PDB file of C-alpha atoms in Angstrom:
ATOM      1  CA  MET A   1     -17.529 -57.179  25.741  1.00 50.00           C
ATOM      2  CA  ARG A   2     -13.758 -57.566  26.637  1.00 63.00           C
ATOM      3  CA  HIS A   3     -11.331 -59.212  24.474  1.00 74.00           C
ATOM      4  CA  PRO A   4      -9.575 -62.292  26.453  1.00 77.00           C
ATOM      5  CA  ILE A   5      -6.083 -61.591  25.095  1.00 78.00           C
ATOM      6  CA  ARG A   6      -6.592 -57.638  25.915  1.00 78.00           C
ATOM      7  CA  HIS A   7      -7.767 -58.843  29.534  1.00 77.00           C
ATOM      8  CA  TYR A   8      -5.055 -61.398  30.063  1.00 75.00           C
ATOM      9  CA  LEU A   9      -2.297 -58.870  28.917  1.00 77.00           C
ATOM     10  CA  SER A  10      -3.843 -56.357  31.262  1.00 80.00           C
ATOM     11  CA  LYS A  11      -4.006 -58.334  34.329  1.00 83.00           C
ATOM     12  CA  PHE A  12      -0.274 -59.676  33.730  1.00 83.00           C
ATOM     13  CA  LYS A  13       1.204 -56.561  32.309  1.00 86.00           C
ATOM     14  CA  TYR A  14       3.752 -56.268  34.941  1.00 89.00           C
ATOM     15  CA  VAL A  15       4.863 -59.776  34.930  1.00 88.00           C
ATOM     16  CA  ILE A  16       5.171 -59.649  31.084  1.00 86.00           C
ATOM     17  CA  ALA A  17       7.208 -56.755  31.301  1.00 89.00           C
ATOM     18  CA  LEU A  18       9.591 -58.033  33.844  1.00 91.00           C
ATOM     19  CA  ALA A  19       9.713 -61.164  31.811  1.00 89.00           C
ATOM     20  CA  ILE A  20      10.984 -59.410  28.622  1.00 88.00           C
ATOM     21  CA  PHE A  21      13.334 -57.204  30.469  1.00 86.00           C
ATOM     22  CA  ILE A  22      14.786 -60.206  32.070  1.00 85.00           C
ATOM     23  CA  VAL A  23      15.030 -61.999  28.529  1.00 83.00           C
ATOM     24  CA  SER A  24      16.503 -58.973  27.247  1.00 82.00           C
ATOM     25  CA  ILE A  25      19.287 -58.427  29.860  1.00 79.00           C
ATOM     26  CA  GLY A  26      20.084 -61.925  30.168  1.00 79.00           C
ATOM     27  CA  PHE A  27      20.099 -63.108  26.322  1.00 79.00           C
ATOM     28  CA  ILE A  28      20.099 -60.138  23.837  1.00 81.00           C
ATOM     29  CA  GLY A  29      22.716 -57.646  23.291  1.00 77.00           C
ATOM     30  CA  GLU A  30      26.279 -56.903  23.804  1.00 79.00           C
ATOM     31  CA  HIS A  31      26.137 -56.917  27.898  1.00 79.00           C
ATOM     32  CA  SER A  32      24.205 -60.017  28.064  1.00 83.00           C
ATOM     33  CA  ILE A  33      25.119 -62.804  30.603  1.00 83.00           C
ATOM     34  CA  THR A  34      26.070 -65.198  27.648  1.00 83.00           C
ATOM     35  CA  GLU A  35      28.249 -62.688  26.372  1.00 87.00           C
ATOM     36  CA  ARG A  36      29.806 -61.836  29.834  1.00 89.00           C
ATOM     37  CA  LEU A  37      30.330 -65.730  30.299  1.00 91.00           C
ATOM     38  CA  LYS A  38      32.237 -66.062  26.794  1.00 92.00           C
ATOM     39  CA  ARG A  39      34.292 -63.009  27.822  1.00 94.00           C
ATOM     40  CA  LYS A  40      35.266 -64.484  30.929  1.00 96.00           C
ATOM     41  CA  GLN A  41      36.491 -67.680  29.478  1.00 97.00           C
ATOM     42  CA  GLU A  42      38.417 -65.722  27.051  1.00 97.00           C
ATOM     43  CA  ILE A  43      40.001 -63.801  29.594  1.00 98.00           C
ATOM     44  CA  ALA A  44      40.887 -67.142  31.498  1.00 98.00           C
ATOM     45  CA  THR A  45      42.464 -68.690  28.427  1.00 98.00           C
ATOM     46  CA  LEU A  46      44.327 -65.314  27.655  1.00 98.00           C
ATOM     47  CA  GLN A  47      45.655 -65.239  31.164  1.00 98.00           C
ATOM     48  CA  SER A  48      46.912 -68.853  31.012  1.00 98.00           C
ATOM     49  CA  LYS A  49      48.805 -68.021  27.720  1.00 98.00           C
ATOM     50  CA  ILE A  50      50.323 -64.963  29.597  1.00 98.00           C
ATOM     51  CA  ALA A  51      51.622 -67.137  32.348  1.00 98.00           C
ATOM     52  CA  GLU A  52      53.026 -69.545  29.968  1.00 98.00           C
ATOM     53  CA  GLN A  53      54.792 -66.802  28.024  1.00 98.00           C
ATOM     54  CA  GLN A  54      55.950 -65.398  31.183  1.00 98.00           C
ATOM     55  CA  ARG A  55      57.357 -68.921  32.302  1.00 97.00           C
ATOM     56  CA  LYS A  56      59.059 -69.167  28.848  1.00 97.00           C
ATOM     57  CA  PHE A  57      60.588 -65.648  29.272  1.00 97.00           C
ATOM     58  CA  GLU A  58      61.953 -66.455  32.541  1.00 97.00           C
ATOM     59  CA  GLU A  59      63.560 -69.438  31.361  1.00 93.00           C
ATOM     60  CA  ASP A  60      65.224 -67.783  28.310  1.00 91.00           C
ATOM     61  CA  ASN A  61      66.532 -65.085  30.664  1.00 94.00           C
ATOM     62  CA  ARG A  62      68.314 -67.985  32.636  1.00 91.00           C
ATOM     63  CA  VAL A  63      69.451 -69.551  29.695  1.00 85.00           C
ATOM     64  CA  LEU A  64      71.004 -66.104  28.539  1.00 88.00           C
ATOM     65  CA  GLU A  65      72.505 -65.398  31.857  1.00 90.00           C
ATOM     66  CA  ALA A  66      73.995 -68.791  31.869  1.00 86.00           C
ATOM     67  CA  LEU A  67      75.161 -67.998  28.254  1.00 85.00           C
ATOM     68  CA  LYS A  68      76.826 -64.892  29.285  1.00 89.00           C
ATOM     69  CA  SER A  69      78.820 -66.208  32.124  1.00 89.00           C
ATOM     70  CA  ASP A  70      79.581 -70.095  31.345  1.00 86.00           C
ATOM     71  CA  PRO A  71      81.582 -70.899  28.167  1.00 84.00           C
ATOM     72  CA  GLU A  72      80.414 -74.765  28.790  1.00 85.00           C
ATOM     73  CA  ALA A  73      76.725 -73.487  28.340  1.00 84.00           C
ATOM     74  CA  VAL A  74      77.539 -72.089  25.079  1.00 83.00           C
ATOM     75  CA  ARG A  75      78.861 -75.187  23.785  1.00 83.00           C
ATOM     76  CA  ARG A  76      76.031 -77.248  25.106  1.00 83.00           C
ATOM     77  CA  VAL A  77      73.653 -75.095  23.494  1.00 81.00           C
ATOM     78  CA  ALA A  78      75.555 -75.092  20.095  1.00 79.00           C
ATOM     79  CA  ARG A  79      75.760 -78.966  20.233  1.00 78.00           C
ATOM     80  CA  GLU A  80      71.987 -79.477  21.185  1.00 78.00           C
ATOM     81  CA  LYS A  81      70.259 -76.947  19.250  1.00 79.00           C
ATOM     82  CA  TYR A  82      72.398 -76.238  16.196  1.00 77.00           C
ATOM     83  CA  PHE A  83      73.714 -79.737  15.984  1.00 74.00           C
ATOM     84  CA  MET A  84      77.435 -78.377  15.894  1.00 76.00           C
ATOM     85  CA  LYS A  85      80.597 -80.566  16.494  1.00 75.00           C
ATOM     86  CA  ARG A  86      84.226 -80.571  17.183  1.00 75.00           C
ATOM     87  CA  GLN A  87      86.479 -81.514  14.402  1.00 79.00           C
ATOM     88  CA  ASN A  88      86.918 -85.060  15.155  1.00 81.00           C
ATOM     89  CA  GLU A  89      83.276 -86.059  16.161  1.00 77.00           C
ATOM     90  CA  ASP A  90      80.305 -87.441  14.474  1.00 76.00           C
ATOM     91  CA  VAL A  91      76.837 -86.391  15.029  1.00 71.00           C
ATOM     92  CA  PHE A  92      73.895 -88.802  14.765  1.00 74.00           C
ATOM     93  CA  ILE A  93      70.383 -87.443  14.602  1.00 75.00           C
ATOM     94  CA  ILE A  94      67.573 -89.634  15.612  1.00 78.00           C
ATOM     95  CA  GLU A  95      64.113 -88.373  14.870  1.00 82.00           C
ATOM     96  CA  ASP A  96      60.866 -89.925  16.078  1.00 82.00           C
ATOM     97  CA  GLU A  97      58.073 -90.191  13.709  1.00 77.00           C
TER      98      GLU A  97
END
């Protein structure tokens, strides 16, 4: 007399092996589909950060070139960023909460 479980397993052994293979490739391990999707999302996030830093770099280079060639730009930066003033001026700083 055959065991029903053994008979079932022998009848569908290729389907079971294929299902185990698909699960192991798709969801288990370092190279699984879920890990690949996480890495893809991380790459997209890092690329957006790189683009933002590149934009900041280009803006800073423009400001630097302006500071090298235009004395008025130096005065403007000194007043806006460092709150410097001339001898006969008053500076008021207004902060939002």
